[in-house]
XYZ file of N, CA and C in Angstrom:
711
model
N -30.716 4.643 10.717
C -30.393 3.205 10.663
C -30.637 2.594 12.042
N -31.167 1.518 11.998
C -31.981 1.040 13.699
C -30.636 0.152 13.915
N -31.157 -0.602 14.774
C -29.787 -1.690 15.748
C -29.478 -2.431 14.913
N -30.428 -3.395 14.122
C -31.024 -4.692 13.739
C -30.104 -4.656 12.050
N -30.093 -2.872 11.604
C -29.222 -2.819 10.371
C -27.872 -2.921 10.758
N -27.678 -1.891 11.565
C -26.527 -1.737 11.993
C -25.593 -3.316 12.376
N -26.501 -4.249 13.224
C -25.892 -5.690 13.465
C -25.725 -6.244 12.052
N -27.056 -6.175 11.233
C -26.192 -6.769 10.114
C -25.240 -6.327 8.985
N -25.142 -4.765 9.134
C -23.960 -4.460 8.351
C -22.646 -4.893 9.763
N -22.825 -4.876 10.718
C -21.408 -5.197 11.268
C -20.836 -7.077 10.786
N -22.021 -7.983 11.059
C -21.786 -9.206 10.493
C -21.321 -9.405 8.932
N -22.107 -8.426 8.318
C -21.407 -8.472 6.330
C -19.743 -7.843 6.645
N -19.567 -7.217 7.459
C -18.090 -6.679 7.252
C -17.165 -7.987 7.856
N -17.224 -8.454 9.385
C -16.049 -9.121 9.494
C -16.646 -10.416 9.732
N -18.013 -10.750 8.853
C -18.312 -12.265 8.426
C -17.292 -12.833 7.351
N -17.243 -14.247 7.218
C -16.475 -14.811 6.207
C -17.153 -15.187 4.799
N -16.415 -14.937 3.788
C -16.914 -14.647 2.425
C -16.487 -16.373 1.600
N -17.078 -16.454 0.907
C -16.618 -17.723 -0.151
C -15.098 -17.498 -0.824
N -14.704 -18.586 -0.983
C -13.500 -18.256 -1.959
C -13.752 -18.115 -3.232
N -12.932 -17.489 -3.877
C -13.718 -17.022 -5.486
C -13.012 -18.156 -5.879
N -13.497 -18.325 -7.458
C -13.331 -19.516 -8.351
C -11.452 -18.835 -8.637
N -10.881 -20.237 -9.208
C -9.340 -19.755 -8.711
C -9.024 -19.345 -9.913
N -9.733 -19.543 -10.981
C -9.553 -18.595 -12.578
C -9.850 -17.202 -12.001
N -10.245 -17.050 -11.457
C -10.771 -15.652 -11.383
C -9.346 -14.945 -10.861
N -9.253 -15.490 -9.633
C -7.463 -15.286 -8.559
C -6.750 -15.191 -9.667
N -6.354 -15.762 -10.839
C -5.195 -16.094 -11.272
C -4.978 -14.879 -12.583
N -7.157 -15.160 -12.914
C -7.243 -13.497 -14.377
C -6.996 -11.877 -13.664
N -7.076 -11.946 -12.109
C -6.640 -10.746 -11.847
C -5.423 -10.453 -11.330
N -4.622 -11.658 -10.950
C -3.176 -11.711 -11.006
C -2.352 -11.251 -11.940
N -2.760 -12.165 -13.105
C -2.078 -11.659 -14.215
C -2.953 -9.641 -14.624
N -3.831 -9.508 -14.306
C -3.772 -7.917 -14.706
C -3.027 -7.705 -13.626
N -3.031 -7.573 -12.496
C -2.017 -6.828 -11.900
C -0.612 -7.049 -12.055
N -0.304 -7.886 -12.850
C 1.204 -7.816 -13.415
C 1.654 -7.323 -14.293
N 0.264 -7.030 -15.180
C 0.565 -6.299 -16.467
C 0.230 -5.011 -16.011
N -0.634 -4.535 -15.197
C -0.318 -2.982 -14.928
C 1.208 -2.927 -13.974
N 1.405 -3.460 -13.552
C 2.797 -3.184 -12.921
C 4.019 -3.233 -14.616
N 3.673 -3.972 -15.000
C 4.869 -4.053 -16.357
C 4.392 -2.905 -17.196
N 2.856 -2.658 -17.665
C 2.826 -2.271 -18.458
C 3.037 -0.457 -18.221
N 3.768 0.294 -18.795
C 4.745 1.511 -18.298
C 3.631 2.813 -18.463
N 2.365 2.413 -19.862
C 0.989 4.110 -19.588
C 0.242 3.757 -18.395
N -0.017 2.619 -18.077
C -0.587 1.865 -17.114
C -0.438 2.431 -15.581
N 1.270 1.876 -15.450
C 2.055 2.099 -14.174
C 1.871 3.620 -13.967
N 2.037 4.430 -14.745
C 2.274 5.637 -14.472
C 1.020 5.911 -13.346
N 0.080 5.602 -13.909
C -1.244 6.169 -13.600
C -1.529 5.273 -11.777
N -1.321 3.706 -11.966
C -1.835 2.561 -10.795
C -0.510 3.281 -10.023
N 0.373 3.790 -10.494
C 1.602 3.873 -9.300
C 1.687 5.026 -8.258
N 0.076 5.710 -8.213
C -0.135 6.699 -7.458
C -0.424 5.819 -6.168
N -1.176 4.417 -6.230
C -1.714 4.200 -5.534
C -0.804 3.439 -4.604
N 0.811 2.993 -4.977
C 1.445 2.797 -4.219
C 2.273 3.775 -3.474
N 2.154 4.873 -4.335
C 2.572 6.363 -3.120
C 1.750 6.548 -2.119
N 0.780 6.099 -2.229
C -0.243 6.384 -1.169
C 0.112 5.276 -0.118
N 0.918 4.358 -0.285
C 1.084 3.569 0.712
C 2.303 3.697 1.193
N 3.093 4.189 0.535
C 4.306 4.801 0.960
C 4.465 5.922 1.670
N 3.351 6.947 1.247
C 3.658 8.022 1.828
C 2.779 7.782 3.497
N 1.825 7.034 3.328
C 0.750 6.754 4.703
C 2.080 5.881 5.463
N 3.099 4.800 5.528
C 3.828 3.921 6.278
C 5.045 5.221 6.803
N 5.146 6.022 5.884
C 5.961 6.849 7.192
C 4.633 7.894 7.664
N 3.682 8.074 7.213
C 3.060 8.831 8.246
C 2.893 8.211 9.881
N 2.227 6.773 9.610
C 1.972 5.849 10.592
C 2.904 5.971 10.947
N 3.851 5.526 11.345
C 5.310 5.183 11.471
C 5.435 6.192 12.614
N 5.682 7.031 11.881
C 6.195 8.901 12.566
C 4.775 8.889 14.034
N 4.110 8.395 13.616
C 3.119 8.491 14.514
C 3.318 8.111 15.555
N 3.338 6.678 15.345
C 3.682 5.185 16.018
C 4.821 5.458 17.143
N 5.730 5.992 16.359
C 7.361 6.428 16.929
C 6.887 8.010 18.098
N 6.443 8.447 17.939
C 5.239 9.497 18.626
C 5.865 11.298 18.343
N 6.441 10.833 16.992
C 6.880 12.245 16.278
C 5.323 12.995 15.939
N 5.709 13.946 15.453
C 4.713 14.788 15.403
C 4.182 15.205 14.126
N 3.550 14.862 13.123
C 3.011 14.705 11.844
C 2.147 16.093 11.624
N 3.079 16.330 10.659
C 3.032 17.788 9.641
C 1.910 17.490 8.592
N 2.065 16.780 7.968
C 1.493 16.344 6.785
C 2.091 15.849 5.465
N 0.907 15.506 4.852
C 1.382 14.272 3.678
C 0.956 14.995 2.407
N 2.014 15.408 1.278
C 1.634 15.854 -0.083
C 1.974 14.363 -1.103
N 0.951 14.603 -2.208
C 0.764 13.673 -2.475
C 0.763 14.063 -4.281
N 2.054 14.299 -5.333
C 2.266 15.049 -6.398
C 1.546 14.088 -7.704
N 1.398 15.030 -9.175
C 1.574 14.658 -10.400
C 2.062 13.289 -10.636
N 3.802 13.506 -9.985
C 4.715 12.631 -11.069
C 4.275 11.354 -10.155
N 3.573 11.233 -8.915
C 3.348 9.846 -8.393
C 4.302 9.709 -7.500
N 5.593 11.033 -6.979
C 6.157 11.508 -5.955
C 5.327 11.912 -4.564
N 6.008 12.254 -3.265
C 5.248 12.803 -2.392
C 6.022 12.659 -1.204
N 5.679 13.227 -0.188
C 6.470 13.641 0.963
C 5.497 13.426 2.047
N 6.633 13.161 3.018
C 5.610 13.302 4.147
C 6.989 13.744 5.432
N 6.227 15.531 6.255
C 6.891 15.646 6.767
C 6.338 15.528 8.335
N 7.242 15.347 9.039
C 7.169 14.963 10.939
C 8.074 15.559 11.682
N 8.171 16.020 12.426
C 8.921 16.167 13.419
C 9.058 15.301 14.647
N 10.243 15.949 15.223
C 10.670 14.880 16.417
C 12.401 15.027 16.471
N 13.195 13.772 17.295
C 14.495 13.974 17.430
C 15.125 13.867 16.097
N 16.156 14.226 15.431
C 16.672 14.076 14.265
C 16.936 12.864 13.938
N 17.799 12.121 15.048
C 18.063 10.845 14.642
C 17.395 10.120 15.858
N 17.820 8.666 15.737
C 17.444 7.627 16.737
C 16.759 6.857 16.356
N 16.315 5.975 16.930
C 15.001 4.474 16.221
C 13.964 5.362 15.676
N 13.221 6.028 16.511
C 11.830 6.448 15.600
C 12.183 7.288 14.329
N 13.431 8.011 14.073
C 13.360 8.253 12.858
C 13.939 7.289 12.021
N 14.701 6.638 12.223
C 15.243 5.323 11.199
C 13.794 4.615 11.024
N 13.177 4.466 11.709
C 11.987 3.357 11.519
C 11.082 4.360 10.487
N 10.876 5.541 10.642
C 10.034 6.490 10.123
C 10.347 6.464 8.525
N 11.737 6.803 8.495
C 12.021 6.851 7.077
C 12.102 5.382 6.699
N 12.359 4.441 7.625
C 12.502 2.768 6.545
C 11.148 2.179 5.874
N 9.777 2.890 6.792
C 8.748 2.427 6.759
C 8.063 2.476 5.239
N 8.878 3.543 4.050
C 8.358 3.748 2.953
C 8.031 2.794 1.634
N 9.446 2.368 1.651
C 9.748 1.789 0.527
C 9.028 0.067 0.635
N 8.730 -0.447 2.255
C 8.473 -1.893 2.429
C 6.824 -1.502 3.171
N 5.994 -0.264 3.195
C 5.109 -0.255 3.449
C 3.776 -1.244 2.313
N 3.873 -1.204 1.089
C 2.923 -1.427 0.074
C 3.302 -2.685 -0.058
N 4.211 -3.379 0.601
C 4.749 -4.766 0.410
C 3.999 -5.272 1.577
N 3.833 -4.918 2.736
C 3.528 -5.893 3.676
C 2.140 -4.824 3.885
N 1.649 -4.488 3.512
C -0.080 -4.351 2.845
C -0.519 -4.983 2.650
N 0.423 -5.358 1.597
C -0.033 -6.220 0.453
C 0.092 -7.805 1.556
N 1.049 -7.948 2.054
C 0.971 -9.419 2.482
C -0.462 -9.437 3.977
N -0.454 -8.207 4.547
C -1.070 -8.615 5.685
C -2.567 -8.458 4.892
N -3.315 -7.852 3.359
C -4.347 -8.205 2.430
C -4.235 -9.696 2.691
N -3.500 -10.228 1.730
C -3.736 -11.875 1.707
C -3.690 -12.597 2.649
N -3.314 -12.221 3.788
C -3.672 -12.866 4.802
C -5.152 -13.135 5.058
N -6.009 -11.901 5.168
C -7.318 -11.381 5.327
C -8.045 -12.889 4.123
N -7.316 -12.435 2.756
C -7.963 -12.827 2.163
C -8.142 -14.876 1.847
N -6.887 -14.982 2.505
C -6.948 -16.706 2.869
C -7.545 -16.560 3.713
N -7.639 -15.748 4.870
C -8.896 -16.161 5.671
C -10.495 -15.827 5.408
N -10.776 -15.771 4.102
C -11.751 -15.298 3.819
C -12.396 -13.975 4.281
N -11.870 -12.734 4.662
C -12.094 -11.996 5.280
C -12.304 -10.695 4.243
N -12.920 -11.043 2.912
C -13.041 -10.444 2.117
C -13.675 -8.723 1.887
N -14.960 -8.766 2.479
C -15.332 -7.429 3.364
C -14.585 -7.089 3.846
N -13.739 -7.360 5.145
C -13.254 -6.821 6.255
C -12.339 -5.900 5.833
N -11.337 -6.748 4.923
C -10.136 -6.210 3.854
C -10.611 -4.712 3.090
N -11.955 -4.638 2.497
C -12.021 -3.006 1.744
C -12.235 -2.637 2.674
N -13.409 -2.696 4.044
C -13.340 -1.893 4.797
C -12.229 -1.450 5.587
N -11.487 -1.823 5.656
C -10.017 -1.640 6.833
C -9.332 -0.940 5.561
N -9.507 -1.366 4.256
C -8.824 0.117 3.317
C -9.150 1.076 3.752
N -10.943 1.241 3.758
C -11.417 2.370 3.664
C -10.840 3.742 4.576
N -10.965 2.645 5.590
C -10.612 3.451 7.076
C -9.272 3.665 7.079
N -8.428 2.991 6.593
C -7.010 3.778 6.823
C -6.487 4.765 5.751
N -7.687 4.776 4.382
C -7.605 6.204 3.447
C -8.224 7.481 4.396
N -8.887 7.123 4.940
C -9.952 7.899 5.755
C -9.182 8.681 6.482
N -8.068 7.899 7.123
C -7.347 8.475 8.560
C -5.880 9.344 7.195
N -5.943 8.606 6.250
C -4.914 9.552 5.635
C -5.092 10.527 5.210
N -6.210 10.305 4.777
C -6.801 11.766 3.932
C -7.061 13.164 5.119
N -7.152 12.867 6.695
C -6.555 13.716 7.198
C -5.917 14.518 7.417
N -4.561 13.977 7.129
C -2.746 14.223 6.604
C -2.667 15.083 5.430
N -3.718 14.871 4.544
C -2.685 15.146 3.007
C -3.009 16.869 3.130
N -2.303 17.591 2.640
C -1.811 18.856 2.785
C -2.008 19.494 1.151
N -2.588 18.865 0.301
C -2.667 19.294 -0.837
C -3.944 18.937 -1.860
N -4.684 19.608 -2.975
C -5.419 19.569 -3.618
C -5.292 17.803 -4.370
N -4.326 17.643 -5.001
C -4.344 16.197 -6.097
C -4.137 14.791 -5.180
N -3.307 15.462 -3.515
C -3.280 14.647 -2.845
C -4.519 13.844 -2.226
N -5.269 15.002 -1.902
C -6.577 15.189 -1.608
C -7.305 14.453 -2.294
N -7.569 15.021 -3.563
C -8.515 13.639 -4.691
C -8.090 12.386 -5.295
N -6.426 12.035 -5.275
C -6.477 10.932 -5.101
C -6.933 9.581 -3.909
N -6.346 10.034 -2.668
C -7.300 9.304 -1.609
C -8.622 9.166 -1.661
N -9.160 10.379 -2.105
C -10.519 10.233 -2.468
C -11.372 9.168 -3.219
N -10.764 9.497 -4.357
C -10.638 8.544 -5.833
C -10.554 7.235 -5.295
N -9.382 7.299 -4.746
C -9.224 5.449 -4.474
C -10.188 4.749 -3.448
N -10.293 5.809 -2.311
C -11.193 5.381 -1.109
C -12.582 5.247 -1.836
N -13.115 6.034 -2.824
C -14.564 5.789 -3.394
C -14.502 4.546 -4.316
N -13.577 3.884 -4.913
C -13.486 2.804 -5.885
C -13.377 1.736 -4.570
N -12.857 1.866 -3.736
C -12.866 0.587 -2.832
C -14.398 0.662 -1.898
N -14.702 1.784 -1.792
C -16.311 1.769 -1.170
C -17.288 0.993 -1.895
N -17.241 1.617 -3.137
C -17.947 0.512 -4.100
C -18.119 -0.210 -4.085
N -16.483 -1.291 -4.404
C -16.172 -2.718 -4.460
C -16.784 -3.518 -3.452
N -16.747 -2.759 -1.867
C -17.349 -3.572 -1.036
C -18.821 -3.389 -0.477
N -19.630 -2.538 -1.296
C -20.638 -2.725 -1.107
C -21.520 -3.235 -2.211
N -21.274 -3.874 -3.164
C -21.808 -4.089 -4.120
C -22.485 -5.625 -3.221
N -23.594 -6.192 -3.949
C -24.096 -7.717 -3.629
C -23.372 -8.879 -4.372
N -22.533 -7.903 -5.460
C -22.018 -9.035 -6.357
C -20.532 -9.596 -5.685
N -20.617 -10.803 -5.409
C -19.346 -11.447 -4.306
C -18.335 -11.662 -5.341
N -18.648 -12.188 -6.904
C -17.412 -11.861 -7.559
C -17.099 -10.829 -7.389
N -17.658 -10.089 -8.089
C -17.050 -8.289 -8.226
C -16.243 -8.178 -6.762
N -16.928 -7.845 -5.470
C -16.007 -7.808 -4.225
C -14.634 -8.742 -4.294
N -14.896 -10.185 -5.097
C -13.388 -10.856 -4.538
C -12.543 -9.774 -5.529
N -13.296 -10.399 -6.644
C -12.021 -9.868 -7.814
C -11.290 -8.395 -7.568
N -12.158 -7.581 -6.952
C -11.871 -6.224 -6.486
C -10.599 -6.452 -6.004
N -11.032 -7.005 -4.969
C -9.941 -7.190 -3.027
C -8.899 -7.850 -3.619
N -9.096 -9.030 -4.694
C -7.150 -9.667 -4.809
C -6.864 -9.161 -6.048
N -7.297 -8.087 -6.976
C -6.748 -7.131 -7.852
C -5.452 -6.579 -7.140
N -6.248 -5.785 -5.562
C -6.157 -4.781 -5.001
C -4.697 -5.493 -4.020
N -4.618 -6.361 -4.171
C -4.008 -7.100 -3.148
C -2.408 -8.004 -3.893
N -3.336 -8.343 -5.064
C -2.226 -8.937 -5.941
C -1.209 -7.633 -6.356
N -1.951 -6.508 -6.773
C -0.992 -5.119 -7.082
C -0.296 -4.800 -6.066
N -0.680 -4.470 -4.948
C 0.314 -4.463 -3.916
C 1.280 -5.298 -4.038
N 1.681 -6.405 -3.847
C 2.518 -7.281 -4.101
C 3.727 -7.499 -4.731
N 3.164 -7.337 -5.706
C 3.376 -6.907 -7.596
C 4.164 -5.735 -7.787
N 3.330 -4.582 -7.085
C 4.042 -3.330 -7.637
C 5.130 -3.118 -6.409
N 5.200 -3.833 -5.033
C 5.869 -3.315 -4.130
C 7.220 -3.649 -4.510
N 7.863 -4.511 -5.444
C 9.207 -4.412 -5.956
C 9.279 -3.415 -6.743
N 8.730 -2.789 -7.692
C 9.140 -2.290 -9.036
C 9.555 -1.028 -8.480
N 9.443 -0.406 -7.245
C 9.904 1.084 -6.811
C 11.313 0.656 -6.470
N 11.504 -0.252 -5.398
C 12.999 -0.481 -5.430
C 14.011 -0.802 -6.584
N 13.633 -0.940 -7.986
C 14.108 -1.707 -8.572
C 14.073 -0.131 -9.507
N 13.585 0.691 -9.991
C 13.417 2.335 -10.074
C 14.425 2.881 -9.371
N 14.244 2.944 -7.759
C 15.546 3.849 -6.822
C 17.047 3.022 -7.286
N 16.829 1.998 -7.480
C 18.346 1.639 -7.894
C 18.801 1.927 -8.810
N 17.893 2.086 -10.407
C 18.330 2.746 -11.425
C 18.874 3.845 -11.510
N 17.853 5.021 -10.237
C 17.547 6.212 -10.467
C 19.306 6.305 -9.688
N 19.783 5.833 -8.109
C 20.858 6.262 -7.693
C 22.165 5.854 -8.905
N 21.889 4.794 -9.756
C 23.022 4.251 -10.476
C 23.097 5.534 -11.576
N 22.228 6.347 -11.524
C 22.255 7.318 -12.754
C 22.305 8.581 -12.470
N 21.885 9.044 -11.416
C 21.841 10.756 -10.756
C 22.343 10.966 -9.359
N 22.346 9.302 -8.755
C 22.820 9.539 -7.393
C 21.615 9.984 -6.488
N 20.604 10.378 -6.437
C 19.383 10.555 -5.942
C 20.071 10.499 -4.773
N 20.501 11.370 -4.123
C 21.530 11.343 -2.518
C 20.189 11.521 -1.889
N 19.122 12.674 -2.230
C 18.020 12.309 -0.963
C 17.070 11.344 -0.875
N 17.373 10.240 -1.588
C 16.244 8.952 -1.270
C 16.558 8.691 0.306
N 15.338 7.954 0.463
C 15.259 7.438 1.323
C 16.311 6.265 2.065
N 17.003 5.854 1.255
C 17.976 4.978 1.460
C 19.204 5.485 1.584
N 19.431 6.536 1.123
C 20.306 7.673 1.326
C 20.178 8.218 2.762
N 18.705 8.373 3.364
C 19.161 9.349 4.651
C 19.103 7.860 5.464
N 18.452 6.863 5.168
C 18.826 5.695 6.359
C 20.904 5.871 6.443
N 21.340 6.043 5.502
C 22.635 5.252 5.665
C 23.145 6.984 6.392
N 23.136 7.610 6.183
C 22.942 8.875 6.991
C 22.944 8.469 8.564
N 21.920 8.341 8.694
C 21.511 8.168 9.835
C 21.930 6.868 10.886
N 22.457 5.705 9.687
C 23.146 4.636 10.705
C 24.324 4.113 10.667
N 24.384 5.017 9.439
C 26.190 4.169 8.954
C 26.291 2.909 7.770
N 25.019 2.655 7.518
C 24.824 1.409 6.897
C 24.370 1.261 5.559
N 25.149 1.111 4.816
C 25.472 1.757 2.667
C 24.004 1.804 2.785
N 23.901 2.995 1.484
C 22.644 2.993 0.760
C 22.329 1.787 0.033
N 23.332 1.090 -0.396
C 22.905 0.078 -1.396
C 22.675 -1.585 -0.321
N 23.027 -1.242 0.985
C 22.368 -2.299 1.525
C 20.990 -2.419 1.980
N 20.447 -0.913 2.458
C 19.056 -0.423 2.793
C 18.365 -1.006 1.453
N 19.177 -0.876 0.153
C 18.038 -1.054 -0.823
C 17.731 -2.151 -1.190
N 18.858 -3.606 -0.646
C 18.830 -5.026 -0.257
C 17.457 -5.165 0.598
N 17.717 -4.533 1.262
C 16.695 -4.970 2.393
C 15.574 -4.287 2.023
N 15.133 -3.375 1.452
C 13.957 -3.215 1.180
C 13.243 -4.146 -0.372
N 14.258 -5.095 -0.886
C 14.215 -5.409 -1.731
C 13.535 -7.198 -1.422
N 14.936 -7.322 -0.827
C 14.291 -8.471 0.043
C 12.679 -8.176 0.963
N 12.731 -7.674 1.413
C 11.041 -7.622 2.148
C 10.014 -7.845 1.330
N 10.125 -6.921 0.202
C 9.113 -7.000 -1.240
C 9.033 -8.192 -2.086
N 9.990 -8.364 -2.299
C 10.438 -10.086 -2.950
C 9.655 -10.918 -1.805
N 9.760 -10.734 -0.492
C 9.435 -12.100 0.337
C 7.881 -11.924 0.688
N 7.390 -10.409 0.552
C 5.796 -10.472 1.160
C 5.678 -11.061 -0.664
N 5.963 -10.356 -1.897
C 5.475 -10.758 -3.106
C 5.344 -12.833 -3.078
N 6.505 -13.340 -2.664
C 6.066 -14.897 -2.499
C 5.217 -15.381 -1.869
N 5.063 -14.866 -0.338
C 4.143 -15.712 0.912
C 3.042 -14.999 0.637
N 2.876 -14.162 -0.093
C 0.976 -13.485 -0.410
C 0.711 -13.951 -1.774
N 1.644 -14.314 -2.219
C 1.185 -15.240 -3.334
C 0.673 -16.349 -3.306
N 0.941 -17.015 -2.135
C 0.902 -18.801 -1.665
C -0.658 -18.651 -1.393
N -0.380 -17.502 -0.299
C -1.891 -17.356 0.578
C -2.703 -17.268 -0.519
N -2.618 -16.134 -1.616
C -3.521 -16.439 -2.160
C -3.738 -17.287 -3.685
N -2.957 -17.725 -3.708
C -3.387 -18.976 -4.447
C -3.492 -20.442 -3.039
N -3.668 -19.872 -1.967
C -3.948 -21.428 -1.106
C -2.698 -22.262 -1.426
N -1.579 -22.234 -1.477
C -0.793 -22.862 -2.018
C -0.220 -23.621 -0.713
């Protein structure tokens, strides 16, 4: 590949794209609400918010400058991600909070991209942060799902067809959104019924003193509030 390609694939990535027609925004809104509602659906799209859950405490653990074991990535759409470092203190409170409100503010810092027309830029900056996960993952299904997803978003953004790319990117963007409540709204069932003592909201209150059932406020609230203001953005509202 000479200079001259290379300049213009760098201009197609963080050049600015048209806005898609707003039927279009609104017919892939509503699918991503119905795969979030709809329950053979969810099973299957709700891998792809483990993958954002399990990558926000990887980052996180990183960020915090713990030391990253690796990321399994299961069947049931479960998965772990383990780190080392001090037991308690900010970088692990931040490490473990980073899970449950990671796929929420994805999802909002997507629509940001995508009110700014930054439509390319958005799959590619997927690509690359499946890229850096798929590093991490420590297991076979973990393994081919990143895969899976990172090759469906490669696609999307290299195709010539600019519908296909939008509709892709605020599918991809509206689901985030969308699905980033329905896990909190799951862990609350799941503690009201088995007690799930090792959620994640469980070792925050562990770790600070501060109820499980307020951690799950607040991760509730975050999701609720990126789900409104990435809604605006992208309906331009």
């Amino acid at each position: 590949m000479d200079i001259s390609s290379l300049d213009d694939v760098w201009h197609r990535v963080t050049g600015v794209q048209p806005d898609p027609p707003r039927n279009l925004v609104l017919a892939v809104g509503a699918a991503a609400l119905l795969t979030v509602l709809w329950r053979p659906v969810w099973r299957i799209a709700r891998n792809t918010v483990t993958i954002a859950h399990e990558g926000g405490h990887a980052a996180v653990a990183l960020l915090c400058g713990r030391r990253l074991s690796g990321v399994r990535l299961h069947h049931d759409t479960s998965g772990v991600t383990v780190s080392y470092g001090k037991p308690r203190g900010l970088g692990m409170v931040l490490t473990v909070m980073a899970g449950y409100i990671t796929p929420s503010l994805v999802g909002l810092g997507g629509a940001w991209l995508l009110a700014a027309k930054h439509i390319t830029l958005l799959l590619w900056a997927s690509v690359l942060l499946l890229a850096l996960l798929l590093i991490s993952i420590r297991n076979f299904y973990g393994g081919l799902t990143v895969v899976l997803t990172g090759g469906a978003v490669f696609a999307a953004s290299w195709t010539d067809n600019t519908d296909v790319q939008a509709g892709f990117a605020y599918l991809m963007v509206w689901f985030l959104l969308l699905a980033g409540v329905k896990p909190v709204l799951e862990l609350g069932r799941t503690r009201a019924r088995t007690g799930a003592r090792d959620s994640d909201a469980d070792q925050l209150h562990r770790l600070t003193g501060f109820p499980a059932g307020g951690w799950l406020f607040v991760f509730a609230l975050v999701a609720l509030g990126c789900a409104v203001a990435g809604g605006r953005w992208l309906l331009h509202v």
